[in-house]
Amino acid sequence: METLGYLAGILTTLAFVPQVLQIYRTKSAKDVSLAMFLIFTTGVGMWLIYGIKVKAFPVIAANAITLILSLVILFFKFKYRKTSL
Amino acid sequence: METLGYLAGILTTLAFVPQVLQIYRTKSAKDVSLAMFLIFTTGVGMWLIYGIKVKAFPVIAANAITLILSLVILFFKFKYRKTSL
């Protein structure tokens, strides 16, 4: 049972890597919703705090990585805004 | 403590709504990574199965909604592929 949870956590965390790479390669994030990543990053940040408070390492690890990836996407939205907004 | 988890779950679920609306409005999903949503949808599907097996309603509810939203985004990636790939 735990394996299923770990695998699901790994997939929903690493899923953001291809998005980071695509934006980096194309230098364009126009179709990527800024509102989505602002809300999502806030939510992931809260999951991280939650994980720290309940001392749940998998929740901490998954959400720390996802937070970094979604912050990079937000940074790219800003950096490539000429081709984005 | 539970409130923090619920709020985080609500944000990381509803975050996908603005992405769905933006693609629907612009009819373009070029910058949205297909690989990301294929991997993410698989992971969310596994979270849903996990939630059902451990009978955790919040996990079931959040991931059922996220699964629908990410499937809609995958459908839009296909539907608007002329402007996407």
PDB file of C-alpha atoms in Angstrom:
ATOM      1  CA  MET A   1       0.000   0.000   0.000  1.00  0.00           C
ATOM      2  CA  GLU A   2       2.764   2.408   0.964  1.00  0.00           C
ATOM      3  CA  THR A   3       4.504   1.765  -2.364  1.00  0.00           C
ATOM      4  CA  LEU A   4       1.422   3.032  -4.223  1.00  0.00           C
ATOM      5  CA  GLY A   5       1.495   6.251  -2.197  1.00  0.00           C
ATOM      6  CA  TYR A   6       5.233   6.721  -2.705  1.00  0.00           C
ATOM      7  CA  LEU A   7       4.939   6.059  -6.465  1.00  0.00           C
ATOM      8  CA  ALA A   8       1.997   8.471  -6.764  1.00  0.00           C
ATOM      9  CA  GLY A   9       3.979  11.094  -4.853  1.00  0.00           C
ATOM     10  CA  ILE A  10       7.053  10.618  -7.041  1.00  0.00           C
ATOM     11  CA  LEU A  11       4.981  10.921 -10.259  1.00  0.00           C
ATOM     12  CA  THR A  12       3.026  14.015  -9.158  1.00  0.00           C
ATOM     13  CA  THR A  13       6.325  15.613  -8.087  1.00  0.00           C
ATOM     14  CA  LEU A  14       8.561  14.767 -11.043  1.00  0.00           C
ATOM     15  CA  ALA A  15       5.728  15.576 -13.499  1.00  0.00           C
ATOM     16  CA  PHE A  16       6.782  19.234 -13.289  1.00  0.00           C
ATOM     17  CA  VAL A  17      10.305  18.531 -14.603  1.00  0.00           C
ATOM     18  CA  PRO A  18       9.204  18.186 -18.266  1.00  0.00           C
ATOM     19  CA  GLN A  19       7.289  21.481 -17.954  1.00  0.00           C
ATOM     20  CA  VAL A  20      10.399  23.251 -16.646  1.00  0.00           C
ATOM     21  CA  LEU A  21      12.523  21.750 -19.447  1.00  0.00           C
ATOM     22  CA  GLN A  22       9.981  22.637 -22.160  1.00  0.00           C
ATOM     23  CA  ILE A  23       9.781  26.292 -21.106  1.00  0.00           C
ATOM     24  CA  TYR A  24      13.584  26.458 -20.808  1.00  0.00           C
ATOM     25  CA  ARG A  25      13.950  24.951 -24.310  1.00  0.00           C
ATOM     26  CA  THR A  26      11.284  27.069 -26.056  1.00  0.00           C
ATOM     27  CA  LYS A  27      11.809  30.220 -23.958  1.00  0.00           C
ATOM     28  CA  SER A  28       8.003  30.538 -24.030  1.00  0.00           C
ATOM     29  CA  ALA A  29       5.402  30.078 -21.282  1.00  0.00           C
ATOM     30  CA  LYS A  30       2.507  31.981 -22.793  1.00  0.00           C
ATOM     31  CA  ASP A  31      -0.007  29.139 -22.494  1.00  0.00           C
ATOM     32  CA  VAL A  32       1.059  28.218 -18.954  1.00  0.00           C
ATOM     33  CA  SER A  33      -1.410  29.812 -16.543  1.00  0.00           C
ATOM     34  CA  LEU A  34       0.204  32.270 -14.138  1.00  0.00           C
ATOM     35  CA  ALA A  35      -2.840  32.034 -11.853  1.00  0.00           C
ATOM     36  CA  MET A  36      -2.487  28.241 -11.759  1.00  0.00           C
ATOM     37  CA  PHE A  37       1.116  28.345 -10.628  1.00  0.00           C
ATOM     38  CA  LEU A  38       0.550  31.154  -8.095  1.00  0.00           C
ATOM     39  CA  ILE A  39      -2.274  29.164  -6.471  1.00  0.00           C
ATOM     40  CA  PHE A  40      -0.481  25.837  -6.847  1.00  0.00           C
ATOM     41  CA  THR A  41       2.784  27.152  -5.366  1.00  0.00           C
ATOM     42  CA  THR A  42       0.865  28.559  -2.366  1.00  0.00           C
ATOM     43  CA  GLY A  43      -0.882  25.215  -1.875  1.00  0.00           C
ATOM     44  CA  VAL A  44       2.377  23.259  -2.137  1.00  0.00           C
ATOM     45  CA  GLY A  45       3.987  25.629   0.347  1.00  0.00           C
ATOM     46  CA  MET A  46       1.163  24.886   2.763  1.00  0.00           C
ATOM     47  CA  TRP A  47       1.590  21.129   2.227  1.00  0.00           C
ATOM     48  CA  LEU A  48       5.281  21.594   3.088  1.00  0.00           C
ATOM     49  CA  ILE A  49       4.430  23.390   6.342  1.00  0.00           C
ATOM     50  CA  TYR A  50       1.830  20.699   7.085  1.00  0.00           C
ATOM     51  CA  GLY A  51       4.399  17.941   6.473  1.00  0.00           C
ATOM     52  CA  ILE A  52       6.934  19.640   8.772  1.00  0.00           C
ATOM     53  CA  LYS A  53       4.327  20.084  11.524  1.00  0.00           C
ATOM     54  CA  VAL A  54       3.169  16.457  11.390  1.00  0.00           C
ATOM     55  CA  LYS A  55       6.770  15.294  10.816  1.00  0.00           C
ATOM     56  CA  ALA A  56       5.820  13.303   7.677  1.00  0.00           C
ATOM     57  CA  PHE A  57       9.047  12.965   5.686  1.00  0.00           C
ATOM     58  CA  PRO A  58       7.428  11.847   2.365  1.00  0.00           C
ATOM     59  CA  VAL A  59       5.107  14.876   2.428  1.00  0.00           C
ATOM     60  CA  ILE A  60       8.082  17.148   3.206  1.00  0.00           C
ATOM     61  CA  ALA A  61      10.314  15.659   0.502  1.00  0.00           C
ATOM     62  CA  ALA A  62       7.657  15.612  -2.258  1.00  0.00           C
ATOM     63  CA  ASN A  63       6.411  19.115  -1.582  1.00  0.00           C
ATOM     64  CA  ALA A  64       9.884  20.644  -1.140  1.00  0.00           C
ATOM     65  CA  ILE A  65      10.842  19.390  -4.619  1.00  0.00           C
ATOM     66  CA  THR A  66       7.488  20.431  -6.134  1.00  0.00           C
ATOM     67  CA  LEU A  67       7.834  23.864  -4.521  1.00  0.00           C
ATOM     68  CA  ILE A  68      11.239  24.382  -6.122  1.00  0.00           C
ATOM     69  CA  LEU A  69       9.971  23.231  -9.539  1.00  0.00           C
ATOM     70  CA  SER A  70       6.855  25.438  -9.420  1.00  0.00           C
ATOM     71  CA  LEU A  71       8.923  28.439  -8.260  1.00  0.00           C
ATOM     72  CA  VAL A  72      11.233  27.868 -11.264  1.00  0.00           C
ATOM     73  CA  ILE A  73       8.166  27.825 -13.551  1.00  0.00           C
ATOM     74  CA  LEU A  74       6.928  31.089 -11.963  1.00  0.00           C
ATOM     75  CA  PHE A  75      10.420  32.585 -12.476  1.00  0.00           C
ATOM     76  CA  PHE A  76      10.339  31.488 -16.134  1.00  0.00           C
ATOM     77  CA  LYS A  77       6.839  32.993 -16.563  1.00  0.00           C
ATOM     78  CA  PHE A  78       8.404  36.301 -15.462  1.00  0.00           C
ATOM     79  CA  LYS A  79      11.714  35.884 -17.335  1.00  0.00           C
ATOM     80  CA  TYR A  80      10.085  34.962 -20.665  1.00  0.00           C
ATOM     81  CA  ARG A  81       7.127  37.333 -20.216  1.00  0.00           C
ATOM     82  CA  LYS A  82       7.938  39.153 -23.485  1.00  0.00           C
ATOM     83  CA  THR A  83       6.911  35.953 -25.256  1.00  0.00           C
ATOM     84  CA  SER A  84       4.460  35.088 -22.471  1.00  0.00           C
ATOM     85  CA  LEU A  85       1.910  37.810 -21.578  1.00  0.00           C
TER      86      LEU A  85
ATOM     87  CA  MET B   1      -3.682  21.339  11.846  1.00  0.00           C
ATOM     88  CA  GLU B   2      -6.291  19.539   9.740  1.00  0.00           C
ATOM     89  CA  THR B   3      -7.433  22.900   8.366  1.00  0.00           C
ATOM     90  CA  LEU B   4      -3.960  23.524   6.945  1.00  0.00           C
ATOM     91  CA  GLY B   5      -4.065  20.166   5.155  1.00  0.00           C
ATOM     92  CA  TYR B   6      -7.568  20.767   3.817  1.00  0.00           C
ATOM     93  CA  LEU B   7      -6.663  24.277   2.610  1.00  0.00           C
ATOM     94  CA  ALA B   8      -3.479  22.994   0.940  1.00  0.00           C
ATOM     95  CA  GLY B   9      -5.509  20.245  -0.738  1.00  0.00           C
ATOM     96  CA  ILE B  10      -8.139  22.702  -1.954  1.00  0.00           C
ATOM     97  CA  LEU B  11      -5.490  25.072  -3.405  1.00  0.00           C
ATOM     98  CA  THR B  12      -3.447  22.352  -5.163  1.00  0.00           C
ATOM     99  CA  THR B  13      -6.708  20.980  -6.612  1.00  0.00           C
ATOM    100  CA  LEU B  14      -8.442  24.170  -7.717  1.00  0.00           C
ATOM    101  CA  ALA B  15      -5.139  25.567  -9.084  1.00  0.00           C
ATOM    102  CA  PHE B  16      -5.818  23.653 -12.302  1.00  0.00           C
ATOM    103  CA  VAL B  17      -9.091  25.506 -12.985  1.00  0.00           C
ATOM    104  CA  PRO B  18      -7.372  28.709 -14.263  1.00  0.00           C
ATOM    105  CA  GLN B  19      -5.213  26.552 -16.573  1.00  0.00           C
ATOM    106  CA  VAL B  20      -8.305  24.874 -18.031  1.00  0.00           C
ATOM    107  CA  LEU B  21     -10.025  28.247 -18.501  1.00  0.00           C
ATOM    108  CA  GLN B  22      -6.947  29.851 -20.095  1.00  0.00           C
ATOM    109  CA  ILE B  23      -6.541  27.071 -22.686  1.00  0.00           C
ATOM    110  CA  TYR B  24     -10.307  27.145 -23.387  1.00  0.00           C
ATOM    111  CA  ARG B  25     -10.171  30.929 -23.857  1.00  0.00           C
ATOM    112  CA  THR B  26      -7.011  31.081 -26.010  1.00  0.00           C
ATOM    113  CA  LYS B  27      -7.591  27.759 -27.783  1.00  0.00           C
ATOM    114  CA  SER B  28      -3.831  27.250 -27.392  1.00  0.00           C
ATOM    115  CA  ALA B  29      -1.847  24.862 -25.189  1.00  0.00           C
ATOM    116  CA  LYS B  30       1.487  24.886 -27.026  1.00  0.00           C
ATOM    117  CA  ASP B  31       3.573  25.790 -23.970  1.00  0.00           C
ATOM    118  CA  VAL B  32       1.780  23.347 -21.668  1.00  0.00           C
ATOM    119  CA  SER B  33       3.923  20.208 -21.422  1.00  0.00           C
ATOM    120  CA  LEU B  34       2.156  17.071 -22.672  1.00  0.00           C
ATOM    121  CA  ALA B  35       4.682  14.914 -20.792  1.00  0.00           C
ATOM    122  CA  MET B  36       3.927  16.793 -17.570  1.00  0.00           C
ATOM    123  CA  PHE B  37       0.190  16.157 -17.775  1.00  0.00           C
ATOM    124  CA  LEU B  38       0.581  12.518 -18.847  1.00  0.00           C
ATOM    125  CA  ILE B  39       2.840  11.832 -15.848  1.00  0.00           C
ATOM    126  CA  PHE B  40       0.804  14.031 -13.503  1.00  0.00           C
ATOM    127  CA  THR B  41      -2.523  12.439 -14.514  1.00  0.00           C
ATOM    128  CA  THR B  42      -1.058   8.959 -13.924  1.00  0.00           C
ATOM    129  CA  GLY B  43       0.206  10.041 -10.486  1.00  0.00           C
ATOM    130  CA  VAL B  44      -3.126  11.608  -9.534  1.00  0.00           C
ATOM    131  CA  GLY B  45      -4.911   8.454 -10.676  1.00  0.00           C
ATOM    132  CA  MET B  46      -2.686   6.466  -8.349  1.00  0.00           C
ATOM    133  CA  TRP B  47      -3.383   8.884  -5.466  1.00  0.00           C
ATOM    134  CA  LEU B  48      -7.100   8.294  -6.142  1.00  0.00           C
ATOM    135  CA  ILE B  49      -6.689   4.504  -5.935  1.00  0.00           C
ATOM    136  CA  TYR B  50      -4.556   4.947  -2.786  1.00  0.00           C
ATOM    137  CA  GLY B  51      -7.252   7.156  -1.204  1.00  0.00           C
ATOM    138  CA  ILE B  52      -9.971   4.591  -2.021  1.00  0.00           C
ATOM    139  CA  LYS B  53      -7.889   1.722  -0.576  1.00  0.00           C
ATOM    140  CA  VAL B  54      -7.105   3.549   2.686  1.00  0.00           C
ATOM    141  CA  LYS B  55     -10.641   5.031   2.726  1.00  0.00           C
ATOM    142  CA  ALA B  56      -9.343   8.611   3.086  1.00  0.00           C
ATOM    143  CA  PHE B  57     -12.177  10.828   1.813  1.00  0.00           C
ATOM    144  CA  PRO B  58     -10.116  14.067   1.456  1.00  0.00           C
ATOM    145  CA  VAL B  59      -7.523  12.227  -0.687  1.00  0.00           C
ATOM    146  CA  ILE B  60     -10.335  10.729  -2.799  1.00  0.00           C
ATOM    147  CA  ALA B  61     -12.175  14.036  -3.241  1.00  0.00           C
ATOM    148  CA  ALA B  62      -9.077  16.145  -4.042  1.00  0.00           C
ATOM    149  CA  ASN B  63      -7.616  13.658  -6.491  1.00  0.00           C
ATOM    150  CA  ALA B  64     -10.926  12.866  -8.215  1.00  0.00           C
ATOM    151  CA  ILE B  65     -11.351  16.584  -9.000  1.00  0.00           C
ATOM    152  CA  THR B  66      -7.677  16.995 -10.008  1.00  0.00           C
ATOM    153  CA  LEU B  67      -7.948  13.909 -12.221  1.00  0.00           C
ATOM    154  CA  ILE B  68     -10.938  15.384 -14.078  1.00  0.00           C
ATOM    155  CA  LEU B  69      -9.190  18.762 -14.509  1.00  0.00           C
ATOM    156  CA  SER B  70      -5.946  17.207 -15.761  1.00  0.00           C
ATOM    157  CA  LEU B  71      -7.854  14.919 -18.146  1.00  0.00           C
ATOM    158  CA  VAL B  72      -9.622  18.026 -19.529  1.00  0.00           C
ATOM    159  CA  ILE B  73      -6.209  19.661 -20.051  1.00  0.00           C
ATOM    160  CA  LEU B  74      -4.938  16.529 -21.837  1.00  0.00           C
ATOM    161  CA  PHE B  75      -8.093  16.577 -24.021  1.00  0.00           C
ATOM    162  CA  PHE B  76      -7.459  20.263 -24.829  1.00  0.00           C
ATOM    163  CA  LYS B  77      -3.805  19.489 -25.673  1.00  0.00           C
ATOM    164  CA  PHE B  78      -5.174  17.050 -28.265  1.00  0.00           C
ATOM    165  CA  LYS B  79      -8.113  19.214 -29.431  1.00  0.00           C
ATOM    166  CA  TYR B  80      -6.005  22.357 -29.948  1.00  0.00           C
ATOM    167  CA  ARG B  81      -2.926  20.460 -31.210  1.00  0.00           C
ATOM    168  CA  LYS B  82      -2.924  22.437 -34.500  1.00  0.00           C
ATOM    169  CA  THR B  83      -1.966  25.470 -32.413  1.00  0.00           C
ATOM    170  CA  SER B  84      -0.149  23.305 -29.860  1.00  0.00           C
ATOM    171  CA  LEU B  85       2.484  20.922 -31.254  1.00  0.00           C
TER     172      LEU B  85
END
